[in-house]
PDB file of C-alpha atoms in Angstrom:
ATOM      1  CA  MET A 722      30.801 105.568  98.577  1.00 42.00           C
ATOM      2  CA  THR A 723      32.713 102.410  97.670  1.00 42.00           C
ATOM      3  CA  PHE A 724      31.107 100.065  95.126  1.00 42.00           C
ATOM      4  CA  ARG A 725      31.647  96.361  95.769  1.00 45.00           C
ATOM      5  CA  MET A 726      30.790  94.543  92.556  1.00 45.00           C
ATOM      6  CA  PHE A 727      33.601  92.025  92.092  1.00 45.00           C
ATOM      7  CA  GLU A 728      33.997  90.230  95.423  1.00 50.00           C
ATOM      8  CA  ASP A 729      32.767  86.733  94.558  1.00 54.00           C
ATOM      9  CA  LYS A 730      35.665  84.245  94.349  1.00 62.00           C
ATOM     10  CA  GLN A 731      34.414  82.664  91.132  1.00 67.00           C
ATOM     11  CA  HIS A 732      34.092  86.115  89.542  1.00 62.00           C
ATOM     12  CA  ALA A 733      37.671  86.900  90.584  1.00 61.00           C
ATOM     13  CA  SER A 734      38.849  83.646  89.014  1.00 68.00           C
ATOM     14  CA  LEU A 735      37.107  84.548  85.757  1.00 72.00           C
ATOM     15  CA  TYR A 736      38.770  87.972  85.867  1.00 62.00           C
ATOM     16  CA  GLN A 737      42.194  86.402  86.133  1.00 69.00           C
ATOM     17  CA  LYS A 738      41.478  84.041  83.258  1.00 72.00           C
ATOM     18  CA  TYR A 739      39.646  86.241  80.766  1.00 69.00           C
ATOM     19  CA  ARG A 740      40.432  89.903  81.366  1.00 73.00           C
ATOM     20  CA  PHE A 741      43.030  91.373  79.021  1.00 77.00           C
ATOM     21  CA  ASP A 742      46.447  92.792  79.763  1.00 83.00           C
ATOM     22  CA  PRO A 743      46.610  96.496  78.858  1.00 86.00           C
ATOM     23  CA  PRO A 744      47.510  96.831  75.175  1.00 90.00           C
ATOM     24  CA  ASP A 745      51.098  97.792  74.440  1.00 92.00           C
ATOM     25  CA  GLU A 746      49.974 100.915  72.568  1.00 93.00           C
ATOM     26  CA  LEU A 747      48.242 102.232  75.680  1.00 94.00           C
ATOM     27  CA  LYS A 748      51.083 101.326  78.019  1.00 95.00           C
ATOM     28  CA  GLU A 749      53.563 103.159  75.787  1.00 96.00           C
ATOM     29  CA  LEU A 750      51.300 106.212  75.655  1.00 96.00           C
ATOM     30  CA  ILE A 751      51.200 106.386  79.466  1.00 97.00           C
ATOM     31  CA  LEU A 752      54.926 105.808  79.964  1.00 97.00           C
ATOM     32  CA  GLN A 753      55.822 108.413  77.340  1.00 97.00           C
ATOM     33  CA  TYR A 754      53.493 110.911  79.034  1.00 98.00           C
ATOM     34  CA  LEU A 755      55.131 110.252  82.415  1.00 98.00           C
ATOM     35  CA  GLU A 756      58.612 110.566  80.920  1.00 97.00           C
ATOM     36  CA  LYS A 757      57.709 113.845  79.234  1.00 97.00           C
ATOM     37  CA  LYS A 758      56.008 115.419  82.233  1.00 97.00           C
ATOM     38  CA  LYS A 759      58.110 114.128  85.115  1.00 96.00           C
ATOM     39  CA  GLY A 760      61.055 112.091  83.894  1.00 93.00           C
ATOM     40  CA  LYS A 761      63.038 109.579  85.913  1.00 93.00           C
ATOM     41  CA  PRO A 762      63.392 108.170  88.463  1.00 93.00           C
ATOM     42  CA  HIS A 763      60.183 106.158  88.300  1.00 96.00           C
ATOM     43  CA  GLN A 764      59.982 104.993  91.883  1.00 97.00           C
ATOM     44  CA  LEU A 765      56.360 104.199  92.775  1.00 98.00           C
ATOM     45  CA  ALA A 766      53.330 103.328  90.628  1.00 98.00           C
ATOM     46  CA  VAL A 767      49.983 102.667  92.287  1.00 98.00           C
ATOM     47  CA  ASP A 768      47.332 100.715  90.364  1.00 98.00           C
ATOM     48  CA  LEU A 769      43.859 101.416  91.746  1.00 98.00           C
ATOM     49  CA  GLY A 770      41.014  98.948  91.322  1.00 95.00           C
ATOM     50  CA  CYS A 771      43.749  96.536  90.299  1.00 95.00           C
ATOM     51  CA  GLY A 772      41.464  93.498  90.126  1.00 90.00           C
ATOM     52  CA  THR A 773      43.521  90.382  89.491  1.00 89.00           C
ATOM     53  CA  GLY A 774      46.646  92.368  88.645  1.00 94.00           C
ATOM     54  CA  GLN A 775      46.905  92.494  84.853  1.00 92.00           C
ATOM     55  CA  ASN A 776      47.740  96.208  84.761  1.00 95.00           C
ATOM     56  CA  SER A 777      49.866  96.044  87.925  1.00 97.00           C
ATOM     57  CA  ARG A 778      52.098  93.314  86.489  1.00 96.00           C
ATOM     58  CA  SER A 779      52.578  95.204  83.233  1.00 95.00           C
ATOM     59  CA  LEU A 780      54.072  98.170  85.133  1.00 97.00           C
ATOM     60  CA  THR A 781      56.755  96.234  87.012  1.00 98.00           C
ATOM     61  CA  PRO A 782      59.585  96.582  84.447  1.00 97.00           C
ATOM     62  CA  TYR A 783      59.352 100.382  84.602  1.00 97.00           C
ATOM     63  CA  PHE A 784      59.096 101.201  88.336  1.00 98.00           C
ATOM     64  CA  GLN A 785      61.144 100.402  91.402  1.00 98.00           C
ATOM     65  CA  GLN A 786      57.930  99.533  93.236  1.00 98.00           C
ATOM     66  CA  VAL A 787      54.352  98.839  92.101  1.00 98.00           C
ATOM     67  CA  VAL A 788      51.422  98.555  94.493  1.00 98.00           C
ATOM     68  CA  GLY A 789      48.027  97.246  93.386  1.00 98.00           C
ATOM     69  CA  ILE A 790      44.980  98.159  95.467  1.00 98.00           C
ATOM     70  CA  ASP A 791      41.492  96.707  95.230  1.00 95.00           C
ATOM     71  CA  VAL A 792      38.459  96.722  97.501  1.00 93.00           C
ATOM     72  CA  SER A 793      37.837  93.020  96.821  1.00 90.00           C
ATOM     73  CA  GLU A 794      39.786  90.523  98.921  1.00 91.00           C
ATOM     74  CA  SER A 795      38.993  87.809  96.358  1.00 88.00           C
ATOM     75  CA  GLN A 796      40.485  89.830  93.522  1.00 87.00           C
ATOM     76  CA  VAL A 797      43.607  90.616  95.537  1.00 94.00           C
ATOM     77  CA  GLU A 798      43.955  86.947  96.493  1.00 92.00           C
ATOM     78  CA  GLU A 799      43.899  85.983  92.797  1.00 90.00           C
ATOM     79  CA  ALA A 800      46.439  88.705  91.992  1.00 93.00           C
ATOM     80  CA  ARG A 801      48.827  87.561  94.732  1.00 95.00           C
ATOM     81  CA  ALA A 802      48.702  83.989  93.415  1.00 93.00           C
ATOM     82  CA  VAL A 803      50.677  85.068  90.318  1.00 94.00           C
ATOM     83  CA  GLN A 804      54.332  84.802  91.311  1.00 94.00           C
ATOM     84  CA  GLY A 805      57.498  86.206  89.780  1.00 95.00           C
ATOM     85  CA  PHE A 806      57.163  89.962  90.389  1.00 97.00           C
ATOM     86  CA  PRO A 807      59.382  90.833  93.377  1.00 97.00           C
ATOM     87  CA  ASN A 808      58.774  94.584  93.154  1.00 98.00           C
ATOM     88  CA  LEU A 809      54.970  94.177  93.143  1.00 98.00           C
ATOM     89  CA  SER A 810      52.709  94.036  96.191  1.00 98.00           C
ATOM     90  CA  TYR A 811      48.961  94.200  96.725  1.00 98.00           C
ATOM     91  CA  ARG A 812      46.718  95.682  99.386  1.00 97.00           C
ATOM     92  CA  VAL A 813      42.999  95.589 100.046  1.00 97.00           C
ATOM     93  CA  GLY A 814      41.719  99.161 100.087  1.00 96.00           C
ATOM     94  CA  THR A 815      39.878 101.907  98.244  1.00 96.00           C
ATOM     95  CA  ALA A 816      40.828 104.675  95.850  1.00 96.00           C
ATOM     96  CA  GLU A 817      39.411 107.224  98.284  1.00 96.00           C
ATOM     97  CA  ASP A 818      41.690 106.352 101.230  1.00 96.00           C
ATOM     98  CA  LEU A 819      45.231 105.603 100.089  1.00 97.00           C
ATOM     99  CA  PRO A 820      47.952 104.314 102.437  1.00 96.00           C
ATOM    100  CA  PHE A 821      50.743 106.516 101.071  1.00 98.00           C
ATOM    101  CA  PRO A 822      52.446 109.666 102.370  1.00 97.00           C
ATOM    102  CA  ASP A 823      51.834 113.033 100.775  1.00 98.00           C
ATOM    103  CA  GLY A 824      53.775 113.574  97.556  1.00 98.00           C
ATOM    104  CA  SER A 825      55.104 110.006  97.284  1.00 98.00           C
ATOM    105  CA  VAL A 826      53.576 108.528  94.094  1.00 98.00           C
ATOM    106  CA  ASP A 827      54.995 108.942  90.576  1.00 98.00           C
ATOM    107  CA  LEU A 828      52.093 107.348  88.678  1.00 98.00           C
ATOM    108  CA  LEU A 829      48.537 106.766  89.854  1.00 98.00           C
ATOM    109  CA  THR A 830      46.672 104.582  87.398  1.00 98.00           C
ATOM    110  CA  ALA A 831      43.417 102.652  87.044  1.00 97.00           C
ATOM    111  CA  ALA A 832      42.453 100.208  84.304  1.00 94.00           C
ATOM    112  CA  SER A 833      38.712  99.836  83.664  1.00 88.00           C
ATOM    113  CA  ALA A 834      38.066 100.851  87.267  1.00 91.00           C
ATOM    114  CA  ALA A 835      37.858 104.635  87.666  1.00 93.00           C
ATOM    115  CA  HIS A 836      34.132 104.753  86.834  1.00 89.00           C
ATOM    116  CA  TRP A 837      33.520 102.944  90.156  1.00 88.00           C
ATOM    117  CA  PHE A 838      35.347 105.579  92.232  1.00 94.00           C
ATOM    118  CA  ASP A 839      33.767 108.358  94.246  1.00 94.00           C
ATOM    119  CA  VAL A 840      35.042 111.276  92.188  1.00 94.00           C
ATOM    120  CA  GLU A 841      35.456 113.819  94.977  1.00 96.00           C
ATOM    121  CA  GLY A 842      37.157 111.403  97.376  1.00 96.00           C
ATOM    122  CA  PHE A 843      39.429 109.950  94.717  1.00 97.00           C
ATOM    123  CA  ILE A 844      40.596 113.317  93.377  1.00 97.00           C
ATOM    124  CA  LYS A 845      41.311 114.589  96.880  1.00 97.00           C
ATOM    125  CA  GLU A 846      43.588 111.581  97.467  1.00 97.00           C
ATOM    126  CA  ALA A 847      45.204 111.839  94.028  1.00 98.00           C
ATOM    127  CA  VAL A 848      46.139 115.463  94.672  1.00 98.00           C
ATOM    128  CA  ARG A 849      47.557 114.496  98.068  1.00 98.00           C
ATOM    129  CA  VAL A 850      49.687 111.453  97.168  1.00 98.00           C
ATOM    130  CA  LEU A 851      51.098 112.433  93.763  1.00 98.00           C
ATOM    131  CA  LYS A 852      54.559 113.966  93.640  1.00 98.00           C
ATOM    132  CA  PRO A 853      54.978 117.329  91.918  1.00 97.00           C
ATOM    133  CA  HIS A 854      54.787 116.463  88.205  1.00 98.00           C
ATOM    134  CA  GLY A 855      53.438 113.042  89.157  1.00 98.00           C
ATOM    135  CA  CYS A 856      50.889 111.723  86.685  1.00 98.00           C
ATOM    136  CA  LEU A 857      47.404 110.312  86.620  1.00 98.00           C
ATOM    137  CA  ALA A 858      46.518 107.740  83.931  1.00 98.00           C
ATOM    138  CA  LEU A 859      42.978 106.363  83.892  1.00 97.00           C
ATOM    139  CA  PHE A 860      41.875 104.179  81.025  1.00 95.00           C
ATOM    140  CA  GLY A 861      39.329 101.643  79.921  1.00 93.00           C
ATOM    141  CA  TYR A 862      37.010 100.783  77.068  1.00 89.00           C
ATOM    142  CA  GLY A 863      33.384 101.364  76.208  1.00 84.00           C
ATOM    143  CA  ASP A 864      30.798  98.765  75.272  1.00 83.00           C
ATOM    144  CA  ASN A 865      30.997  99.350  71.507  1.00 84.00           C
ATOM    145  CA  MET A 866      33.076  96.246  70.864  1.00 89.00           C
ATOM    146  CA  LYS A 867      32.906  94.592  67.459  1.00 93.00           C
ATOM    147  CA  MET A 868      33.676  91.155  66.073  1.00 93.00           C
ATOM    148  CA  HIS A 869      35.083  90.596  62.618  1.00 93.00           C
ATOM    149  CA  HIS A 870      35.356  87.425  60.599  1.00 93.00           C
ATOM    150  CA  GLU A 871      35.258  87.269  56.802  1.00 86.00           C
ATOM    151  CA  SER A 872      31.751  88.168  55.578  1.00 86.00           C
ATOM    152  CA  CYS A 873      29.697  87.664  58.747  1.00 88.00           C
ATOM    153  CA  ASP A 874      30.604  90.822  60.678  1.00 87.00           C
ATOM    154  CA  ASP A 875      27.073  92.231  60.833  1.00 92.00           C
ATOM    155  CA  ARG A 876      25.557  88.975  62.048  1.00 94.00           C
ATOM    156  CA  LEU A 877      28.252  88.515  64.686  1.00 95.00           C
ATOM    157  CA  ASN A 878      27.785  92.052  65.941  1.00 94.00           C
ATOM    158  CA  ASN A 879      24.009  91.638  66.039  1.00 95.00           C
ATOM    159  CA  ILE A 880      24.545  88.667  68.364  1.00 96.00           C
ATOM    160  CA  TYR A 881      26.674  90.795  70.689  1.00 94.00           C
ATOM    161  CA  GLU A 882      24.162  93.653  70.601  1.00 95.00           C
ATOM    162  CA  GLU A 883      21.392  91.253  71.614  1.00 96.00           C
ATOM    163  CA  VAL A 884      23.472  90.127  74.602  1.00 96.00           C
ATOM    164  CA  LYS A 885      23.963  93.771  75.606  1.00 93.00           C
ATOM    165  CA  GLN A 886      20.208  94.386  75.465  1.00 95.00           C
ATOM    166  CA  ILE A 887      19.479  91.363  77.660  1.00 96.00           C
ATOM    167  CA  LEU A 888      22.036  92.559  80.216  1.00 94.00           C
ATOM    168  CA  LEU A 889      20.951  96.214  80.100  1.00 91.00           C
ATOM    169  CA  PRO A 890      18.467  95.971  83.026  1.00 93.00           C
ATOM    170  CA  TYR A 891      21.310  94.594  85.178  1.00 91.00           C
ATOM    171  CA  THR A 892      23.792  97.331  84.269  1.00 84.00           C
ATOM    172  CA  SER A 893      24.931  99.677  87.028  1.00 79.00           C
ATOM    173  CA  THR A 894      24.620 103.392  86.345  1.00 76.00           C
ATOM    174  CA  ARG A 895      28.340 103.545  87.143  1.00 72.00           C
ATOM    175  CA  VAL A 896      29.105 101.700  83.916  1.00 71.00           C
ATOM    176  CA  THR A 897      27.861 104.748  82.011  1.00 65.00           C
ATOM    177  CA  GLY A 898      30.971 106.487  83.359  1.00 58.00           C
ATOM    178  CA  ALA A 899      33.077 104.103  81.313  1.00 66.00           C
ATOM    179  CA  ASN A 900      30.822 104.416  78.300  1.00 70.00           C
ATOM    180  CA  SER A 901      31.107 108.224  78.513  1.00 84.00           C
ATOM    181  CA  LYS A 902      34.904 107.777  78.595  1.00 89.00           C
ATOM    182  CA  LEU A 903      35.219 109.308  82.067  1.00 92.00           C
ATOM    183  CA  LYS A 904      34.053 112.716  80.879  1.00 92.00           C
ATOM    184  CA  ASP A 905      32.754 113.841  84.284  1.00 91.00           C
ATOM    185  CA  LEU A 906      35.839 112.643  86.125  1.00 94.00           C
ATOM    186  CA  PHE A 907      38.113 114.341  83.585  1.00 96.00           C
ATOM    187  CA  GLU A 908      36.319 117.637  84.051  1.00 96.00           C
ATOM    188  CA  ALA A 909      36.655 117.343  87.833  1.00 96.00           C
ATOM    189  CA  ILE A 910      40.456 116.903  87.791  1.00 98.00           C
ATOM    190  CA  PRO A 911      41.840 120.227  89.073  1.00 97.00           C
ATOM    191  CA  PHE A 912      45.191 120.058  87.252  1.00 98.00           C
ATOM    192  CA  PRO A 913      45.450 122.473  84.294  1.00 97.00           C
ATOM    193  CA  ASP A 914      47.713 120.056  82.410  1.00 97.00           C
ATOM    194  CA  LYS A 915      45.372 117.256  81.387  1.00 98.00           C
ATOM    195  CA  GLU A 916      44.065 115.529  78.270  1.00 97.00           C
ATOM    196  CA  ARG A 917      41.449 112.967  77.347  1.00 97.00           C
ATOM    197  CA  ILE A 918      42.000 110.654  74.399  1.00 96.00           C
ATOM    198  CA  GLU A 919      38.624 109.284  73.385  1.00 94.00           C
ATOM    199  CA  ILE A 920      39.454 106.603  70.825  1.00 92.00           C
ATOM    200  CA  ILE A 921      42.433 104.255  70.815  1.00 94.00           C
ATOM    201  CA  PRO A 922      41.440 101.370  68.508  1.00 93.00           C
ATOM    202  CA  ILE A 923      42.799  97.966  69.486  1.00 93.00           C
ATOM    203  CA  LYS A 924      42.323  94.692  67.600  1.00 94.00           C
ATOM    204  CA  LEU A 925      42.712  91.357  69.369  1.00 92.00           C
ATOM    205  CA  LYS A 926      42.523  87.813  68.052  1.00 94.00           C
ATOM    206  CA  LEU A 927      40.251  85.929  70.479  1.00 94.00           C
ATOM    207  CA  SER A 928      38.863  82.438  70.569  1.00 95.00           C
ATOM    208  CA  VAL A 929      35.104  82.100  70.897  1.00 96.00           C
ATOM    209  CA  LYS A 930      35.803  80.594  74.330  1.00 95.00           C
ATOM    210  CA  ASN A 931      37.594  83.776  75.373  1.00 94.00           C
ATOM    211  CA  VAL A 932      34.845  86.030  73.995  1.00 95.00           C
ATOM    212  CA  ILE A 933      32.280  84.138  76.098  1.00 95.00           C
ATOM    213  CA  GLY A 934      34.614  84.184  79.106  1.00 93.00           C
ATOM    214  CA  PHE A 935      35.061  87.939  78.722  1.00 90.00           C
ATOM    215  CA  ILE A 936      31.288  88.426  78.763  1.00 93.00           C
ATOM    216  CA  GLN A 937      31.166  86.361  81.961  1.00 91.00           C
ATOM    217  CA  THR A 938      33.440  88.898  83.663  1.00 87.00           C
ATOM    218  CA  PHE A 939      30.991  91.777  83.089  1.00 87.00           C
ATOM    219  CA  SER A 940      29.430  93.106  86.274  1.00 85.00           C
ATOM    220  CA  MET A 941      26.032  93.132  84.556  1.00 88.00           C
ATOM    221  CA  TYR A 942      26.349  89.488  83.550  1.00 93.00           C
ATOM    222  CA  GLN A 943      27.206  88.578  87.137  1.00 89.00           C
ATOM    223  CA  ALA A 944      24.140  90.519  88.315  1.00 91.00           C
ATOM    224  CA  TYR A 945      22.007  88.602  85.791  1.00 95.00           C
ATOM    225  CA  LEU A 946      23.559  85.327  86.990  1.00 93.00           C
ATOM    226  CA  ARG A 947      22.600  86.109  90.578  1.00 91.00           C
ATOM    227  CA  ALA A 948      19.070  87.046  89.560  1.00 95.00           C
ATOM    228  CA  ASP A 949      18.403  84.116  87.191  1.00 96.00           C
ATOM    229  CA  PRO A 950      21.210  81.521  87.078  1.00 95.00           C
ATOM    230  CA  ASN A 951      19.513  79.255  84.544  1.00 97.00           C
ATOM    231  CA  ALA A 952      18.736  82.055  82.096  1.00 97.00           C
ATOM    232  CA  ALA A 953      22.226  83.551  82.427  1.00 96.00           C
ATOM    233  CA  THR A 954      23.927  80.220  81.784  1.00 96.00           C
ATOM    234  CA  ALA A 955      21.631  79.554  78.832  1.00 97.00           C
ATOM    235  CA  LEU A 956      22.479  82.970  77.384  1.00 97.00           C
ATOM    236  CA  LEU A 957      26.177  82.117  77.258  1.00 96.00           C
ATOM    237  CA  GLU A 958      25.550  78.705  75.743  1.00 96.00           C
ATOM    238  CA  LYS A 959      23.223  80.121  73.106  1.00 97.00           C
ATOM    239  CA  THR A 960      25.612  82.974  72.299  1.00 97.00           C
ATOM    240  CA  ALA A 961      28.550  80.602  71.823  1.00 96.00           C
ATOM    241  CA  SER A 962      26.437  78.338  69.608  1.00 97.00           C
ATOM    242  CA  ARG A 963      25.222  81.228  67.455  1.00 96.00           C
ATOM    243  CA  ILE A 964      28.756  82.596  66.978  1.00 96.00           C
ATOM    244  CA  LEU A 965      30.045  79.152  65.981  1.00 96.00           C
ATOM    245  CA  ASP A 966      27.185  78.751  63.511  1.00 96.00           C
ATOM    246  CA  GLU A 967      28.145  82.029  61.836  1.00 95.00           C
ATOM    247  CA  LEU A 968      31.799  81.012  61.722  1.00 95.00           C
ATOM    248  CA  LYS A 969      30.845  77.556  60.434  1.00 94.00           C
ATOM    249  CA  GLU A 970      33.016  76.080  63.157  1.00 95.00           C
ATOM    250  CA  SER A 971      32.389  73.471  65.840  1.00 96.00           C
ATOM    251  CA  SER A 972      35.152  74.275  68.333  1.00 97.00           C
ATOM    252  CA  THR A 973      35.135  77.216  70.735  1.00 96.00           C
ATOM    253  CA  GLU A 974      38.876  77.504  70.021  1.00 96.00           C
ATOM    254  CA  ALA A 975      37.939  79.077  66.658  1.00 96.00           C
ATOM    255  CA  LYS A 976      39.208  82.654  66.444  1.00 95.00           C
ATOM    256  CA  VAL A 977      37.598  85.989  65.608  1.00 95.00           C
ATOM    257  CA  ASP A 978      39.005  89.508  65.413  1.00 95.00           C
ATOM    258  CA  PHE A 979      37.748  91.426  68.436  1.00 93.00           C
ATOM    259  CA  ILE A 980      37.914  95.192  68.022  1.00 93.00           C
ATOM    260  CA  MET A 981      37.767  97.515  71.023  1.00 92.00           C
ATOM    261  CA  GLU A 982      37.973 101.275  71.489  1.00 92.00           C
ATOM    262  CA  TYR A 983      40.017 102.240  74.528  1.00 93.00           C
ATOM    263  CA  PHE A 984      40.058 105.718  76.022  1.00 95.00           C
ATOM    264  CA  CYS A 985      42.579 107.350  78.342  1.00 96.00           C
ATOM    265  CA  VAL A 986      42.600 110.302  80.733  1.00 97.00           C
ATOM    266  CA  LEU A 987      46.056 111.736  81.447  1.00 98.00           C
ATOM    267  CA  ALA A 988      46.889 114.506  83.900  1.00 98.00           C
ATOM    268  CA  CYS A 989      50.012 115.938  85.522  1.00 98.00           C
ATOM    269  CA  LYS A 990      50.125 117.481  88.992  1.00 98.00           C
ATOM    270  CA  PRO A 991      51.728 120.926  88.923  1.00 97.00           C
ATOM    271  CA  GLU A 992      54.837 121.861  90.915  1.00 88.00           C
TER     272      GLU A 992
END
C-alpha cells in the first residue's frame, strides 16, 4: 500500500523551503559505509521518497548518476525546479516498484521516508535492484527534538511538547515507524550484514521562523490544517509568539539551538 500524504502543492513548497539538508555527519557515515562495503565506482544512487530533493542533491558529488523518486508529483515538481545538478533526475513512482534493472544500484537511500513504505514490497525491490555489495541507507529523526537558548530551555521545550500533544490525534500510525527508529523494517531486512544506529545527535541554529516553518511541514500539522484551518493557523501564530516571549525577542529571525536525534539503518547486500 502506498501512502500519499505530501501531494498538496503548498505542502511541497513548504518542504522545499523548510526541510533540512541531511547533516554532514550522517552523509559521511553513509559514504564511508558504502566505501568500506563496496568501494568504487559509485555509479548509481537512488533516493526513495525524495520529496523536494534535499537528500538527492547532497549525493550528486559522489555518484555518476542520482535518481530521486517520490509518489507525489507536486514534490517532484518542486525538486526539478532546483537547477544546477546535471547528473540528477527525478521520477514519480513508489519504493515498491522501482524502474531499474536487477543488480544495477550502488546505494538505495531514503531520508525521513522509509516509515511510509510497505515493508515487504520495498525489501523485495531493494534485494532485486541492489548490486552485490550494494548498500541500503535509511535515516530520519524522531519527534524528541529540543530547543535551547540560555536559561529558558525547559519553557521552550514545554511549548513544543504542547504542540505535539495538539497534533497527536492527527498523527498517522506510520509516523511511529520513525519514532521507533525503523526497528521493524531493520529486523525485516534479510541481509546478514546490517546495523542500526539509534542516536546521532545533531545541533542546528534555526530562526524562530524556520522552527515554525518546519512544524508546518509535518504530516500531522497538515492533517490538522485540513480538519480545522483556523485552529491550525492560530496554533502556529501562538507558538511563534510564545517562543519569542521566552527569548525576549520581537523578530522571528531570532535564533535558537535546535537539537535533533537522527537514526540510521545501514545494510549491505551479499555477493
